Amino acid sequence: MAISNADGDLVTRERKMKKIEDDWRPSLRKWRTEREHKIYSSKLLEALRRVRSSTPETQGLRRSRVIREAADRALAVAARGRTRWSRAILSNRKLKLKRRRPAPSSLQSTFTAAGDRHQSTSKTNRSPILERKAAVLGRLVPGGRKLSFPMLLEEASDYIAALQMQVRAMSALATILSASGGTPPEGERSIT
Amino acid sequence: MEPARCSGAGSGNSGAYATEMTETLRFEEEIQSLMRDNVIHQGFECSSPENAGGSSFTALLGLHPSQALELLHEVDPSSSSGFRLGDPKTARLPLNCSPTFPSNATLIERATRFSVFAASEDSPEGSSAFPSNSDGDHSPNPKSDQPDSDLKPQRQVKRKETEKSSKAKAPSKKGKPAAGDDGEGSRANPDGEKLPYVHVRARRGQATDSHSLAERARREKINARMKLLQELVPGCSKISGTALVLDEIINHVQLLQRQVEILSMRLAAVNPRIDFTGLDNLLSAECGRVAASGHGPGWVDGSCNGVMRRSHQYDDQQQQIWHVELQQQEAAGWERDETQQLHHPHQHHHHHHVFISGSPPGTSLFGYDSAASALPLASQLKSEM
């Protein structure tokens, strides 16, 4: 029971905090797994091939935008519809083409409603500065405009994790495609 | 850990609630220091019993009867307090049940200390980083390990008049369990976030009306998510203050979206040049390899086989691309679940099998050895053309 015990306790606490944190938010780790990466890459390839076959002659901006939207849609599909931003992407782009998932959305909406009720009973939400920043973030995250602040943060965290995976996958793909277009680089190891 | 022997700072209410959010680590050290000092303050607030009020006092005691007992009996209270704190009030123990209670004052002091102790771990970052003025109790320093050793003992039973303990489930993020008191950590309920209703434990001295409770629960949820975001965004951990963190988050999202646009432009530029129908071979091979090693190979095998059969139609250029792709893929710094070789989806395809057999199995690095062996294979295939 010396002072050193306190330090050890701190380490233990940090470890435990991490473990407890991971217990209730395991969802973010899935965006870093190899499996998700492969799933997304294959979906991306499919989408790219479709784009390539559908509009082979369009150049420049239009093509890149189409590709970007296809990539976003593939990412949203990879999210399996459990997050709000993925549903927003899919509902915006493929109107009525993809079947909605009413169960999770209703659950989410009820939870959001409960959260809003909490908010309404409490005092002032945030300072106006924070409100403004939250609004900006809501505009950035697809489907995040009418979200409450904690829900917005949760959506943003999942969205950021998914975006990171998307960037990694697309950069790998771009490097491979550009590499195999020319001579295969032998020493190229890093794809970032 | 030895129970805190009184030591309580019987000094009057400093009314400093900033220490509500003090970390349990500091609390532990304090208790130890207090134990060492072994100062017994008899000048404990005589008014404490009356301030405790009828219901709140019994409620307080009811919640921590076993802990008080353990304290008095010098049993390690850590594990028990972790469990007992969550007990419903049915575990209430009347005062006269235990003959060993030295004095009401001491008991109250210890009980309150433990309540603070337990409560403070509910949300160590619960003190809002936001300038919320609802309670006025929280220090504006969410993550500071304020070693308010002076204030801690001064935190008084006084305020427990307003203390109320609702259900035991801790809200949102559990935060740091008690240092060394693993039992405390177990009290932290990891399901708090998933519940539709968050049950909050009111800390000492805080208003217990539904408004502040809801507000506190909300704030803790928000703080938990902010922490998660901070870990996600690189370079955000050292920033304190919600506004700056939000700025960083927004910048990061914009950066990622811009990167996606640039990459999509690159892909658009590179697209017409390559016949990347053969690329799904590579990806499926990767999928198959990873999937069979770590996950269920069900869908992957199906797609692998389908793709592999399709690949027969393509010329050797696909093989070259495939080897290149494999090199590239191996070099990608992904989190590798397993990098073992996968033979069974490829065994019936001879050209793939050649490649697979060329790669040394169990390459943990997964990049360099197989790449080295792939190169001679690629040259072999080229010569075969």
mmCIF file of N, CA and C in Angstrom, chain B residues 260-356:
data_model
loop_
_atom_site.group_PDB
_atom_site.id
_atom_site.type_symbol
_atom_site.label_atom_id
_atom_site.label_comp_id
_atom_site.label_asym_id
_atom_site.label_seq_id
_atom_site.Cartn_x
_atom_site.Cartn_y
_atom_site.Cartn_z
ATOM 1 N N VAL B 260 -10.625 11.257 -50.601
ATOM 2 C CA VAL B 260 -11.458 10.363 -51.398
ATOM 3 C C VAL B 260 -11.691 10.950 -52.779
ATOM 4 N N GLU B 261 -11.889 12.233 -52.842
ATOM 5 C CA GLU B 261 -12.103 12.839 -54.157
ATOM 6 C C GLU B 261 -10.868 12.727 -55.020
ATOM 7 N N ILE B 262 -9.727 12.999 -54.429
ATOM 8 C CA ILE B 262 -8.488 12.913 -55.210
ATOM 9 C C ILE B 262 -8.266 11.494 -55.699
ATOM 10 N N LEU B 263 -8.512 10.547 -54.817
ATOM 11 C CA LEU B 263 -8.317 9.156 -55.209
ATOM 12 C C LEU B 263 -9.302 8.751 -56.280
ATOM 13 N N SER B 264 -10.491 9.266 -56.203
ATOM 14 C CA SER B 264 -11.453 8.911 -57.241
ATOM 15 C C SER B 264 -11.032 9.518 -58.571
ATOM 16 N N MET B 265 -10.399 10.678 -58.518
ATOM 17 C CA MET B 265 -9.897 11.240 -59.768
ATOM 18 C C MET B 265 -8.774 10.380 -60.331
ATOM 19 N N ARG B 266 -7.927 9.913 -59.421
ATOM 20 C CA ARG B 266 -6.855 9.029 -59.874
ATOM 21 C C ARG B 266 -7.409 7.756 -60.480
ATOM 22 N N LEU B 267 -8.405 7.220 -59.818
ATOM 23 C CA LEU B 267 -8.996 5.989 -60.340
ATOM 24 C C LEU B 267 -9.669 6.228 -61.678
ATOM 25 N N ALA B 268 -10.269 7.387 -61.809
ATOM 26 C CA ALA B 268 -10.915 7.683 -63.085
ATOM 27 C C ALA B 268 -9.877 7.809 -64.183
ATOM 28 N N ALA B 269 -8.741 8.367 -63.819
ATOM 29 C CA ALA B 269 -7.708 8.546 -64.838
ATOM 30 C C ALA B 269 -7.097 7.216 -65.236
ATOM 31 N N VAL B 270 -7.007 6.337 -64.292
ATOM 32 C CA VAL B 270 -6.310 5.100 -64.570
ATOM 33 C C VAL B 270 -7.248 4.045 -65.139
ATOM 34 N N ASN B 271 -8.523 4.342 -65.026
ATOM 35 C CA ASN B 271 -9.508 3.335 -65.368
ATOM 36 C C ASN B 271 -9.442 2.807 -66.790
ATOM 37 N N PRO B 272 -9.486 3.675 -67.792
ATOM 38 C CA PRO B 272 -9.585 3.125 -69.140
ATOM 39 C C PRO B 272 -8.354 2.333 -69.556
ATOM 40 N N ARG B 273 -7.283 2.507 -68.815
ATOM 41 C CA ARG B 273 -6.058 1.888 -69.280
ATOM 42 C C ARG B 273 -5.966 0.422 -68.935
ATOM 43 N N ILE B 274 -6.741 0.052 -67.931
ATOM 44 C CA ILE B 274 -6.516 -1.301 -67.448
ATOM 45 C C ILE B 274 -7.778 -2.123 -67.585
ATOM 46 N N ASP B 275 -7.587 -3.315 -67.923
ATOM 47 C CA ASP B 275 -8.701 -4.223 -67.890
ATOM 48 C C ASP B 275 -8.712 -4.866 -66.528
ATOM 49 N N PHE B 276 -9.423 -4.278 -65.642
ATOM 50 C CA PHE B 276 -9.311 -4.767 -64.270
ATOM 51 C C PHE B 276 -10.390 -5.773 -63.944
ATOM 52 N N THR B 277 -10.795 -6.499 -64.939
ATOM 53 C CA THR B 277 -11.628 -7.649 -64.626
ATOM 54 C C THR B 277 -10.802 -8.740 -63.973
ATOM 55 N N GLY B 278 -9.528 -8.704 -64.259
ATOM 56 C CA GLY B 278 -8.694 -9.710 -63.632
ATOM 57 C C GLY B 278 -8.315 -9.355 -62.213
ATOM 58 N N LEU B 279 -8.617 -8.150 -61.850
ATOM 59 C CA LEU B 279 -8.215 -7.726 -60.520
ATOM 60 C C LEU B 279 -9.031 -8.371 -59.439
ATOM 61 N N ASP B 280 -10.263 -8.701 -59.790
ATOM 62 C CA ASP B 280 -11.038 -9.321 -58.721
ATOM 63 C C ASP B 280 -10.502 -10.704 -58.399
ATOM 64 N N ASN B 281 -9.707 -11.247 -59.282
ATOM 65 C CA ASN B 281 -8.990 -12.455 -58.906
ATOM 66 C C ASN B 281 -8.105 -12.196 -57.721
ATOM 67 N N LEU B 282 -7.382 -11.116 -57.835
ATOM 68 C CA LEU B 282 -6.459 -10.783 -56.763
ATOM 69 C C LEU B 282 -7.188 -10.556 -55.470
ATOM 70 N N LEU B 283 -8.203 -9.743 -55.585
ATOM 71 C CA LEU B 283 -8.930 -9.419 -54.365
ATOM 72 C C LEU B 283 -9.616 -10.647 -53.805
ATOM 73 N N SER B 284 -10.139 -11.464 -54.678
ATOM 74 C CA SER B 284 -10.795 -12.656 -54.172
ATOM 75 C C SER B 284 -9.779 -13.594 -53.577
ATOM 76 N N ALA B 285 -8.613 -13.623 -54.183
ATOM 77 C CA ALA B 285 -7.562 -14.453 -53.604
ATOM 78 C C ALA B 285 -7.213 -13.955 -52.219
ATOM 79 N N GLU B 286 -7.112 -12.659 -52.133
ATOM 80 C CA GLU B 286 -6.835 -12.094 -50.823
ATOM 81 C C GLU B 286 -7.954 -12.429 -49.872
ATOM 82 N N CYS B 287 -9.166 -12.248 -50.368
ATOM 83 C CA CYS B 287 -10.316 -12.540 -49.519
ATOM 84 C C CYS B 287 -10.264 -13.984 -49.072
ATOM 85 N N GLY B 288 -9.986 -14.844 -50.033
ATOM 86 C CA GLY B 288 -9.998 -16.256 -49.696
ATOM 87 C C GLY B 288 -8.920 -16.589 -48.703
ATOM 88 N N ARG B 289 -7.785 -15.991 -48.912
ATOM 89 C CA ARG B 289 -6.678 -16.309 -48.035
ATOM 90 C C ARG B 289 -6.969 -15.860 -46.623
ATOM 91 N N VAL B 290 -7.442 -14.644 -46.540
ATOM 92 C CA VAL B 290 -7.710 -14.118 -45.214
ATOM 93 C C VAL B 290 -8.894 -14.825 -44.603
ATOM 94 N N ALA B 291 -9.889 -15.043 -45.426
ATOM 95 C CA ALA B 291 -11.127 -15.582 -44.862
ATOM 96 C C ALA B 291 -10.922 -16.998 -44.352
ATOM 97 N N ALA B 292 -10.242 -17.792 -45.117
ATOM 98 C CA ALA B 292 -10.096 -19.172 -44.690
ATOM 99 C C ALA B 292 -9.227 -19.267 -43.462
ATOM 100 N N SER B 293 -8.350 -18.336 -43.328
ATOM 101 C CA SER B 293 -7.480 -18.416 -42.161
ATOM 102 C C SER B 293 -8.204 -17.971 -40.915
ATOM 103 N N GLY B 294 -8.942 -16.919 -41.068
ATOM 104 C CA GLY B 294 -9.519 -16.372 -39.849
ATOM 105 C C GLY B 294 -11.016 -16.526 -39.740
ATOM 106 N N HIS B 295 -11.694 -16.410 -40.862
ATOM 107 C CA HIS B 295 -13.145 -16.337 -40.757
ATOM 108 C C HIS B 295 -13.798 -17.456 -41.538
ATOM 109 N N GLY B 296 -15.087 -17.427 -41.551
ATOM 110 C CA GLY B 296 -15.798 -18.459 -42.295
ATOM 111 C C GLY B 296 -15.559 -18.307 -43.772
ATOM 112 N N PRO B 297 -15.188 -19.310 -44.396
ATOM 113 C CA PRO B 297 -14.850 -19.208 -45.819
ATOM 114 C C PRO B 297 -16.051 -19.360 -46.716
ATOM 115 N N GLY B 298 -17.223 -19.289 -46.163
ATOM 116 C CA GLY B 298 -18.403 -19.613 -46.956
ATOM 117 C C GLY B 298 -18.544 -18.817 -48.229
ATOM 118 N N TRP B 299 -18.873 -17.558 -48.067
ATOM 119 C CA TRP B 299 -19.174 -16.797 -49.273
ATOM 120 C C TRP B 299 -17.921 -16.549 -50.076
ATOM 121 N N VAL B 300 -16.835 -16.475 -49.364
ATOM 122 C CA VAL B 300 -15.608 -16.158 -50.083
ATOM 123 C C VAL B 300 -15.223 -17.293 -50.994
ATOM 124 N N ASP B 301 -15.380 -18.491 -50.486
ATOM 125 C CA ASP B 301 -15.018 -19.627 -51.328
ATOM 126 C C ASP B 301 -15.868 -19.651 -52.575
ATOM 127 N N GLY B 302 -17.142 -19.372 -52.375
ATOM 128 C CA GLY B 302 -18.021 -19.385 -53.532
ATOM 129 C C GLY B 302 -17.571 -18.362 -54.559
ATOM 130 N N SER B 303 -17.323 -17.179 -54.069
ATOM 131 C CA SER B 303 -16.938 -16.130 -55.010
ATOM 132 C C SER B 303 -15.561 -16.414 -55.571
ATOM 133 N N CYS B 304 -14.715 -16.969 -54.735
ATOM 134 C CA CYS B 304 -13.384 -17.297 -55.223
ATOM 135 C C CYS B 304 -13.473 -18.256 -56.383
ATOM 136 N N ASN B 305 -14.236 -19.321 -56.154
ATOM 137 C CA ASN B 305 -14.291 -20.331 -57.208
ATOM 138 C C ASN B 305 -14.902 -19.737 -58.468
ATOM 139 N N GLY B 306 -15.939 -18.951 -58.275
ATOM 140 C CA GLY B 306 -16.569 -18.370 -59.456
ATOM 141 C C GLY B 306 -15.599 -17.476 -60.209
ATOM 142 N N VAL B 307 -14.864 -16.724 -59.437
ATOM 143 C CA VAL B 307 -13.945 -15.800 -60.081
ATOM 144 C C VAL B 307 -12.800 -16.559 -60.731
ATOM 145 N N MET B 308 -12.365 -17.562 -60.045
ATOM 146 C CA MET B 308 -11.233 -18.303 -60.586
ATOM 147 C C MET B 308 -11.586 -18.926 -61.909
ATOM 148 N N ARG B 309 -12.775 -19.423 -61.984
ATOM 149 C CA ARG B 309 -13.143 -20.060 -63.259
ATOM 150 C C ARG B 309 -13.227 -19.036 -64.353
ATOM 151 N N ARG B 310 -13.672 -17.837 -63.947
ATOM 152 C CA ARG B 310 -13.748 -16.811 -64.961
ATOM 153 C C ARG B 310 -12.369 -16.404 -65.426
ATOM 154 N N SER B 311 -11.433 -16.554 -64.536
ATOM 155 C CA SER B 311 -10.107 -16.071 -64.879
ATOM 156 C C SER B 311 -9.443 -16.935 -65.927
ATOM 157 N N HIS B 312 -9.935 -18.083 -66.143
ATOM 158 C CA HIS B 312 -9.312 -18.951 -67.131
ATOM 159 C C HIS B 312 -9.331 -18.355 -68.514
ATOM 160 N N GLN B 313 -10.292 -17.472 -68.709
ATOM 161 C CA GLN B 313 -10.415 -16.955 -70.059
ATOM 162 C C GLN B 313 -9.353 -15.921 -70.360
ATOM 163 N N TYR B 314 -8.740 -15.386 -69.320
ATOM 164 C CA TYR B 314 -7.868 -14.258 -69.574
ATOM 165 C C TYR B 314 -6.468 -14.712 -69.887
ATOM 166 N N ASP B 315 -5.748 -13.783 -70.467
ATOM 167 C CA ASP B 315 -4.406 -14.159 -70.894
ATOM 168 C C ASP B 315 -3.425 -14.006 -69.756
ATOM 169 N N ASP B 316 -2.188 -14.206 -70.084
ATOM 170 C CA ASP B 316 -1.193 -14.202 -69.019
ATOM 171 C C ASP B 316 -0.955 -12.828 -68.442
ATOM 172 N N GLN B 317 -1.454 -11.859 -69.153
ATOM 173 C CA GLN B 317 -1.264 -10.525 -68.598
ATOM 174 C C GLN B 317 -1.955 -10.414 -67.243
ATOM 175 N N GLN B 318 -3.018 -11.158 -67.153
ATOM 176 C CA GLN B 318 -3.712 -11.161 -65.871
ATOM 177 C C GLN B 318 -2.824 -11.759 -64.803
ATOM 178 N N GLN B 319 -2.090 -12.755 -65.199
ATOM 179 C CA GLN B 319 -1.199 -13.361 -64.216
ATOM 180 C C GLN B 319 -0.194 -12.351 -63.731
ATOM 181 N N GLN B 320 0.316 -11.607 -64.658
ATOM 182 C CA GLN B 320 1.303 -10.621 -64.265
ATOM 183 C C GLN B 320 0.682 -9.592 -63.327
ATOM 184 N N ILE B 321 -0.488 -9.162 -63.732
ATOM 185 C CA ILE B 321 -1.177 -8.191 -62.890
ATOM 186 C C ILE B 321 -1.407 -8.779 -61.519
ATOM 187 N N TRP B 322 -1.755 -10.030 -61.556
ATOM 188 C CA TRP B 322 -2.068 -10.674 -60.291
ATOM 189 C C TRP B 322 -0.841 -10.722 -59.400
ATOM 190 N N HIS B 323 0.288 -11.014 -59.971
ATOM 191 C CA HIS B 323 1.469 -11.063 -59.130
ATOM 192 C C HIS B 323 1.822 -9.686 -58.619
ATOM 193 N N VAL B 324 1.675 -8.759 -59.501
ATOM 194 C CA VAL B 324 1.952 -7.385 -59.074
ATOM 195 C C VAL B 324 1.009 -6.992 -57.954
ATOM 196 N N GLU B 325 -0.240 -7.341 -58.186
ATOM 197 C CA GLU B 325 -1.238 -6.996 -57.176
ATOM 198 C C GLU B 325 -0.890 -7.627 -55.848
ATOM 199 N N LEU B 326 -0.439 -8.848 -55.925
ATOM 200 C CA LEU B 326 -0.137 -9.538 -54.682
ATOM 201 C C LEU B 326 1.008 -8.869 -53.962
ATOM 202 N N GLN B 327 1.965 -8.449 -54.737
ATOM 203 C CA GLN B 327 3.075 -7.729 -54.109
ATOM 204 C C GLN B 327 2.574 -6.471 -53.440
ATOM 205 N N GLN B 328 1.750 -5.772 -54.201
ATOM 206 C CA GLN B 328 1.255 -4.513 -53.658
ATOM 207 C C GLN B 328 0.411 -4.761 -52.435
ATOM 208 N N GLN B 329 -0.436 -5.745 -52.548
ATOM 209 C CA GLN B 329 -1.327 -5.994 -51.430
ATOM 210 C C GLN B 329 -0.545 -6.401 -50.208
ATOM 211 N N GLU B 330 0.475 -7.137 -50.448
ATOM 212 C CA GLU B 330 1.231 -7.578 -49.291
ATOM 213 C C GLU B 330 1.944 -6.420 -48.645
ATOM 214 N N ALA B 331 2.255 -5.470 -49.446
ATOM 215 C CA ALA B 331 2.976 -4.346 -48.877
ATOM 216 C C ALA B 331 2.053 -3.403 -48.127
ATOM 217 N N ALA B 332 0.801 -3.514 -48.384
ATOM 218 C CA ALA B 332 -0.127 -2.603 -47.715
ATOM 219 C C ALA B 332 -0.134 -2.877 -46.221
ATOM 220 N N GLY B 333 -0.057 -1.881 -45.500
ATOM 221 C CA GLY B 333 0.063 -2.035 -44.060
ATOM 222 C C GLY B 333 -1.281 -2.212 -43.387
ATOM 223 N N TRP B 334 -1.904 -3.283 -43.677
ATOM 224 C CA TRP B 334 -3.198 -3.512 -43.057
ATOM 225 C C TRP B 334 -3.022 -4.323 -41.801
ATOM 226 N N GLU B 335 -4.018 -4.353 -41.051
ATOM 227 C CA GLU B 335 -4.016 -5.249 -39.907
ATOM 228 C C GLU B 335 -4.237 -6.644 -40.419
ATOM 229 N N ARG B 336 -3.284 -7.451 -40.233
ATOM 230 C CA ARG B 336 -3.407 -8.811 -40.761
ATOM 231 C C ARG B 336 -3.947 -9.721 -39.680
ATOM 232 N N ASP B 337 -5.015 -10.377 -40.019
ATOM 233 C CA ASP B 337 -5.496 -11.363 -39.052
ATOM 234 C C ASP B 337 -4.601 -12.569 -39.071
ATOM 235 N N GLU B 338 -4.537 -13.161 -40.197
ATOM 236 C CA GLU B 338 -3.650 -14.307 -40.365
ATOM 237 C C GLU B 338 -3.036 -14.206 -41.739
ATOM 238 N N THR B 339 -1.870 -14.622 -41.832
ATOM 239 C CA THR B 339 -1.267 -14.552 -43.164
ATOM 240 C C THR B 339 -0.886 -15.915 -43.666
ATOM 241 N N GLN B 340 -1.563 -16.877 -43.170
ATOM 242 C CA GLN B 340 -1.231 -18.231 -43.614
ATOM 243 C C GLN B 340 -1.671 -18.442 -45.032
ATOM 244 N N GLN B 341 -1.056 -19.352 -45.660
ATOM 245 C CA GLN B 341 -1.421 -19.641 -47.035
ATOM 246 C C GLN B 341 -2.727 -20.392 -47.083
ATOM 247 N N LEU B 342 -3.388 -20.185 -48.124
ATOM 248 C CA LEU B 342 -4.658 -20.864 -48.297
ATOM 249 C C LEU B 342 -4.557 -21.692 -49.560
ATOM 250 N N HIS B 343 -4.701 -22.925 -49.382
ATOM 251 C CA HIS B 343 -4.496 -23.779 -50.549
ATOM 252 C C HIS B 343 -5.786 -24.301 -51.140
ATOM 253 N N HIS B 344 -6.735 -24.574 -50.307
ATOM 254 C CA HIS B 344 -7.862 -25.316 -50.868
ATOM 255 C C HIS B 344 -8.717 -24.569 -51.872
ATOM 256 N N PRO B 345 -8.860 -23.265 -51.793
ATOM 257 C CA PRO B 345 -9.662 -22.696 -52.871
ATOM 258 C C PRO B 345 -8.910 -22.680 -54.186
ATOM 259 N N HIS B 346 -7.622 -22.843 -54.112
ATOM 260 C CA HIS B 346 -6.874 -22.675 -55.349
ATOM 261 C C HIS B 346 -6.342 -23.969 -55.913
ATOM 262 N N GLN B 347 -6.625 -25.008 -55.232
ATOM 263 C CA GLN B 347 -5.920 -26.217 -55.642
ATOM 264 C C GLN B 347 -6.316 -26.684 -57.021
ATOM 265 N N HIS B 348 -7.497 -26.401 -57.410
ATOM 266 C CA HIS B 348 -7.906 -26.918 -58.702
ATOM 267 C C HIS B 348 -7.593 -25.964 -59.840
ATOM 268 N N HIS B 349 -6.862 -24.910 -59.502
ATOM 269 C CA HIS B 349 -6.439 -24.028 -60.586
ATOM 270 C C HIS B 349 -4.939 -24.063 -60.648
ATOM 271 N N HIS B 350 -4.467 -24.576 -61.716
ATOM 272 C CA HIS B 350 -3.048 -24.889 -61.719
ATOM 273 C C HIS B 350 -2.186 -23.641 -61.696
ATOM 274 N N HIS B 351 -2.597 -22.622 -62.419
ATOM 275 C CA HIS B 351 -1.700 -21.473 -62.470
ATOM 276 C C HIS B 351 -1.687 -20.724 -61.156
ATOM 277 N N HIS B 352 -2.805 -20.740 -60.526
ATOM 278 C CA HIS B 352 -2.800 -20.125 -59.207
ATOM 279 C C HIS B 352 -2.019 -20.980 -58.232
ATOM 280 N N HIS B 353 -2.179 -22.249 -58.417
ATOM 281 C CA HIS B 353 -1.500 -23.149 -57.489
ATOM 282 C C HIS B 353 0.001 -22.985 -57.596
ATOM 283 N N VAL B 354 0.441 -22.752 -58.760
ATOM 284 C CA VAL B 354 1.882 -22.542 -58.912
ATOM 285 C C VAL B 354 2.316 -21.361 -58.077
ATOM 286 N N PHE B 355 1.509 -20.358 -58.156
ATOM 287 C CA PHE B 355 1.906 -19.169 -57.407
ATOM 288 C C PHE B 355 1.859 -19.429 -55.909
ATOM 289 N N ILE B 356 0.826 -20.109 -55.524
ATOM 290 C CA ILE B 356 0.651 -20.298 -54.090
ATOM 291 C C ILE B 356 1.778 -21.144 -53.536
#
